[in-house]
Each structure stands twice: as C-alpha cells, then as structure tokens.
Short mmCIF file of C-alpha atoms in Angstrom, two decimals:
data_model
loop_
_atom_site.label_atom_id
_atom_site.label_comp_id
_atom_site.label_asym_id
_atom_site.label_seq_id
_atom_site.Cartn_x
_atom_site.Cartn_y
_atom_site.Cartn_z
CA MET I 1456 23.31 9.79 -4.00
CA THR I 1457 19.76 11.19 -4.11
CA LYS I 1458 21.14 14.75 -4.13
CA GLN I 1459 22.95 13.98 -7.39
CA ILE I 1460 19.79 12.80 -9.15
CA THR I 1461 17.38 15.58 -10.08
CA ARG I 1462 13.62 15.33 -10.23
CA GLN I 1463 13.83 15.64 -14.01
CA GLN I 1464 16.32 12.78 -14.31
CA LEU I 1465 14.30 10.43 -12.14
CA SER I 1466 11.08 11.34 -13.92
CA ALA I 1467 12.70 10.74 -17.29
CA ALA I 1468 13.82 7.29 -16.15
CA LEU I 1469 10.25 6.39 -15.12
CA VAL I 1470 8.82 7.73 -18.38
CA GLU I 1471 11.35 5.66 -20.33
CA ARG I 1472 10.06 2.49 -18.67
CA HIS I 1473 6.36 3.32 -18.30
CA GLY I 1474 5.58 5.77 -21.09
CA GLN I 1475 4.68 9.47 -20.76
CA GLU I 1476 0.89 9.09 -20.64
CA ARG I 1477 0.91 6.22 -18.17
CA GLN I 1478 3.40 7.93 -15.92
CA GLN I 1479 1.30 11.07 -15.80
CA HIS I 1480 -1.69 9.02 -14.61
CA LEU I 1481 0.47 7.41 -11.92
CA TYR I 1482 1.78 10.78 -10.76
CA THR I 1483 -1.75 12.12 -10.26
CA ALA I 1484 -2.97 9.14 -8.21
CA SER I 1485 -3.50 9.51 -4.46
CA VAL I 1486 -3.41 6.21 -2.57
CA GLY I 1487 -3.99 5.41 1.09
CA ILE I 1488 -2.49 2.34 2.78
CA ALA I 1489 -4.08 1.24 6.06
CA GLY I 1490 -1.61 -0.97 7.90
CA LEU I 1491 2.12 -1.04 7.17
CA GLY I 1492 3.06 -4.63 7.94
CA GLY I 1493 3.92 -7.39 5.50
CA LEU I 1494 1.27 -6.29 3.04
CA GLY I 1495 1.25 -2.53 3.47
CA SER I 1496 5.00 -1.96 3.58
CA ASN I 1497 5.55 -4.03 0.43
CA ILE I 1498 2.63 -2.36 -1.35
CA ALA I 1499 4.10 1.04 -0.50
CA VAL I 1500 7.53 0.14 -1.89
CA GLN I 1501 6.05 -1.11 -5.17
CA LEU I 1502 3.83 1.96 -5.57
CA THR I 1503 6.80 4.22 -4.93
CA ARG I 1504 8.77 2.42 -7.63
CA LEU I 1505 5.81 3.00 -9.96
CA GLY I 1506 5.86 6.72 -9.19
CA ILE I 1507 2.45 7.02 -7.53
CA GLY I 1508 2.31 10.71 -6.74
CA TYR I 1509 0.80 10.76 -3.27
CA LEU I 1510 0.88 8.05 -0.59
CA ILE I 1511 -0.89 8.28 2.76
CA LEU I 1512 0.63 5.75 5.16
CA ALA I 1513 -1.15 4.87 8.42
CA ASP I 1514 -0.26 2.45 11.22
CA CYS I 1515 -0.11 2.53 15.03
CA ASP I 1516 2.65 -0.07 15.50
CA ARG I 1517 6.39 0.07 15.97
CA VAL I 1518 8.82 -2.20 14.15
CA GLU I 1519 9.55 -5.45 16.03
CA ILE I 1520 12.08 -8.19 15.36
CA SER I 1521 9.23 -10.57 14.46
CA ASN I 1522 8.34 -8.26 11.54
CA LEU I 1523 11.62 -8.74 9.70
CA ASN I 1524 10.73 -12.08 8.10
CA ARG I 1525 8.22 -10.49 5.71
CA GLN I 1526 8.02 -6.72 6.15
CA SER I 1527 10.08 -4.04 4.43
CA TYR I 1528 12.03 -3.03 7.52
CA ARG I 1529 15.62 -3.44 8.71
CA LEU I 1530 17.33 -4.24 12.00
CA CYS I 1531 18.07 -0.55 12.46
CA ASP I 1532 14.31 0.19 12.32
CA ILE I 1533 13.40 -1.90 15.38
CA GLY I 1534 11.51 0.25 17.88
CA ARG I 1535 10.67 2.99 15.41
CA PRO I 1536 7.10 3.87 14.37
CA LYS I 1537 6.36 2.01 11.14
CA PRO I 1538 5.12 5.09 9.24
CA GLU I 1539 8.33 6.93 10.08
CA ALA I 1540 10.68 4.06 9.20
CA LEU I 1541 8.84 3.24 5.98
CA THR I 1542 8.71 6.85 4.80
CA GLU I 1543 12.47 7.08 5.26
CA GLN I 1544 12.93 4.07 2.97
CA LEU I 1545 10.54 5.43 0.36
CA LEU I 1546 12.35 8.76 0.27
CA GLN I 1547 15.52 6.86 -0.58
CA ILE I 1548 13.73 5.28 -3.57
CA ASN I 1549 12.09 8.47 -4.84
CA PRO I 1550 12.43 11.70 -2.85
CA TYR I 1551 10.24 13.66 -5.28
CA LEU I 1552 6.92 11.98 -4.49
CA CYS I 1553 4.62 13.03 -1.63
CA TYR I 1554 4.40 10.86 1.49
CA GLU I 1555 2.05 11.54 4.40
CA PRO I 1556 2.79 9.27 7.40
CA HIS I 1557 0.29 8.88 10.26
CA PHE I 1558 1.38 7.12 13.45
CA LEU I 1559 -2.04 6.42 14.97
CA LYS I 1560 -4.79 3.86 15.33
CA LEU I 1561 -7.34 4.11 12.53
CA THR I 1562 -10.95 4.43 13.67
CA PRO I 1563 -14.31 5.12 12.01
CA GLN I 1564 -13.93 8.69 13.27
CA ASN I 1565 -10.53 9.52 11.74
CA ILE I 1566 -10.52 7.38 8.58
CA PRO I 1567 -12.74 9.78 6.56
CA GLU I 1568 -10.44 12.70 7.36
CA ILE I 1569 -7.10 10.93 6.88
CA PHE I 1570 -8.05 9.32 3.56
CA ALA I 1571 -10.34 12.10 2.30
CA GLY I 1572 -8.24 12.87 -0.77
CA CYS I 1573 -7.55 9.29 -1.82
CA ASN I 1574 -8.73 7.83 -5.12
CA ILE I 1575 -7.75 4.34 -3.95
CA ILE I 1576 -7.36 2.80 -0.48
CA CYS I 1577 -5.54 -0.45 0.32
CA GLU I 1578 -6.60 -2.38 3.41
CA ALA I 1579 -3.54 -4.18 4.77
CA PHE I 1580 -4.44 -5.20 8.33
CA ASP I 1581 -3.84 -8.59 9.96
CA ASP I 1582 -6.78 -8.34 12.36
CA PRO I 1583 -10.21 -9.38 10.96
CA GLU I 1584 -12.06 -6.82 13.08
CA GLN I 1585 -9.88 -3.99 11.77
CA LYS I 1586 -10.41 -5.24 8.21
CA ALA I 1587 -14.17 -5.21 8.65
CA MET I 1588 -14.13 -1.80 10.33
CA LEU I 1589 -12.07 -0.15 7.60
CA THR I 1590 -14.07 -1.78 4.80
CA GLU I 1591 -17.38 -0.64 6.26
CA THR I 1592 -16.12 2.88 6.94
CA VAL I 1593 -14.64 3.39 3.47
CA LEU I 1594 -17.64 1.98 1.60
CA GLN I 1595 -20.09 4.05 3.64
CA ARG I 1596 -18.24 7.33 4.14
CA LEU I 1597 -15.71 7.68 1.31
CA PRO I 1598 -17.79 7.24 -1.86
CA GLN I 1599 -15.03 8.57 -4.13
CA ALA I 1600 -12.52 5.87 -3.15
CA LYS I 1601 -12.01 2.42 -4.60
CA LEU I 1602 -11.08 -0.14 -1.95
CA ILE I 1603 -8.61 -3.01 -2.28
CA VAL I 1604 -8.78 -5.59 0.51
CA CYS I 1605 -6.25 -8.39 1.10
CA SER I 1606 -7.34 -11.72 2.60
CA GLY I 1607 -5.81 -15.18 2.39
CA MET I 1608 -2.03 -15.32 2.10
CA ALA I 1609 -1.01 -17.37 5.15
CA GLY I 1610 0.92 -20.61 5.02
CA ALA I 1611 3.07 -22.28 2.37
CA GLY I 1612 0.43 -22.95 -0.28
CA SER I 1613 0.93 -22.31 -3.97
CA ALA I 1614 1.30 -18.68 -4.98
CA ASN I 1615 -0.89 -19.50 -7.96
CA ALA I 1616 -3.90 -19.69 -5.63
CA ILE I 1617 -3.62 -15.95 -4.93
CA THR I 1618 -5.79 -13.92 -7.29
CA THR I 1619 -7.54 -10.56 -7.57
CA SER I 1620 -11.30 -10.33 -8.02
CA ARG I 1621 -13.81 -7.52 -8.23
CA ARG I 1622 -16.60 -8.11 -5.72
CA LEU I 1623 -18.54 -4.84 -5.86
CA ASN I 1624 -18.49 -1.71 -8.00
CA ARG I 1625 -15.51 -0.27 -6.10
CA PHE I 1626 -14.40 -3.22 -3.95
CA TYR I 1627 -11.55 -5.54 -4.94
CA LEU I 1628 -10.25 -8.60 -3.08
CA CYS I 1629 -6.69 -9.95 -3.29
CA GLY I 1630 -5.67 -13.32 -1.86
CA ASP I 1631 -6.73 -16.95 -1.97
CA GLY I 1632 -9.76 -16.24 0.22
CA THR I 1633 -9.11 -19.17 2.56
CA ALA I 1634 -5.59 -19.24 4.06
CA ASP I 1635 -6.07 -17.80 7.55
CA ILE I 1636 -3.23 -16.91 9.92
CA ALA I 1637 -5.32 -18.06 12.90
CA ALA I 1638 -5.71 -21.53 11.39
CA ASP I 1639 -2.33 -21.92 9.67
CA GLY I 1640 -0.19 -20.11 12.19
CA SER I 1641 2.39 -18.76 9.74
CA LEU I 1642 3.00 -15.81 7.48
CA LEU I 1643 5.84 -16.40 5.02
CA ALA I 1644 7.44 -13.66 2.95
CA PRO I 1645 6.87 -15.10 -0.56
CA ARG I 1646 3.08 -15.50 -0.30
CA VAL I 1647 2.65 -12.21 1.56
CA SER I 1648 4.73 -10.47 -1.10
CA VAL I 1649 2.71 -12.06 -3.91
CA CYS I 1650 -0.52 -10.79 -2.35
CA ALA I 1651 1.02 -7.34 -1.91
CA ALA I 1652 2.01 -7.38 -5.58
CA HIS I 1653 -1.58 -8.22 -6.54
CA ALA I 1654 -2.80 -5.22 -4.55
CA ALA I 1655 -0.17 -2.93 -6.06
CA THR I 1656 -1.05 -4.17 -9.54
CA MET I 1657 -4.72 -3.39 -8.93
CA VAL I 1658 -3.77 0.10 -7.74
CA MET I 1659 -1.75 0.54 -10.92
CA ARG I 1660 -4.61 -0.61 -13.13
CA LEU I 1661 -7.15 1.63 -11.41
CA ALA I 1662 -4.78 4.60 -11.67
CA LEU I 1663 -4.43 3.90 -15.39
CA GLY I 1664 -8.20 3.82 -15.88
CA PHE I 1665 -8.85 0.06 -15.90
CA THR I 1666 -11.63 -1.30 -13.68
CA THR I 1667 -11.09 -5.05 -14.03
CA PRO I 1668 -8.37 -7.14 -12.32
#
C-alpha cells in the first residue's frame, strides 16, 4: 500500500490537516527519544503521525511479552531489538520521514554524539538512575536541545492528574510527579499513553515555536 502513496500525496494529506506553515515547522524538527518502551514507543508513533522530519530512536532492549500491555509492539516483534521493530512500524505509517535507530545502551559518553543534531530530546526511561543520567548529560553537554522528561504515570489514578510543566529554561516535565512504579507496582496502558501524549504535545509545541506547555 505504501508504494501506491507518493511522498507528495502523503505530504498533501498532512498539510490539509495541519496547515502548510505548521507542517513545514514539523518537517524541519529533529527529535531524539531515549528509551522505546511504553512512553518512547508511543511518543514515536504520535510524532510520526505529526510528520516530525527526523527521529533518533535509542534503546538497548528487545521486545518481551510483558511489554505488550502498554508498548507499541506486536506478538511478531517479540525477541527483536526495540529500535528495529519500532522503525519498521513507523515506516508503515510514513515512509518518507527519516528514522535513525540505535540498538545500544545510552551513556554519558555516547549521548552527546547520538543526539548531537536534535532540537528536542524526550527522556522515556523506566529506571530512575537512567533518567537522572540522561537529564544531567543533556543539560550539561547538549545546550542546543530542549529536554522533555516523563515521571509519574504508574497505577490506575485519574488521567487528569497528568500534566506538563516547565521547570527550567529548556526542561519540561510530564506526569503527575508522584505515581511511582516501585511503589504502585503497575504500569497500565491508558495512563502511560496519556503521559506519552503530553510529551508528544510538548514536542509539537516546541517545534511550532511555543515555549509554554
């Protein structure tokens, strides 16, 4: 089916929904996603549907059966590297955007190189230590990038508690700020997806020139 749809046709469809000027801003955005689980995989799908021009996708995990309750993967993806499986899905949504998958563990040493060209970076890790490491590295070594961090989407609480706030000049936080997987013990698709949508919305707004949530 994708071979029957040209780049011009798909672009025209996006422009019809988003407007020419807005779509051009979205096309020129370069966004990095660190972690491709429940947050990152859903963020990537939404940004692809927006027509974000360049996505850098990084994760060191393979798809497991336990991921299927909230992550954008399928039974046929089990065992595959997440960047590879996700990129395949994104190409089926829009094959004319640029995707750069990295199947590796992100470290303070490789983050500056991998995300060097990004205007915006989304932190989408589950592990608090990884969150802190990526946040510190981006804020200290990638001064051109705005950072969106997700924290607080565990459990079955109200989706209305999930918000986006601007904490520093180029640091944004999505989540309820309190719901912790270690304390609650559960990650359910609706709340995770809501938080991912907050992050994707903030990416959209930053790409369009807005600085407030």
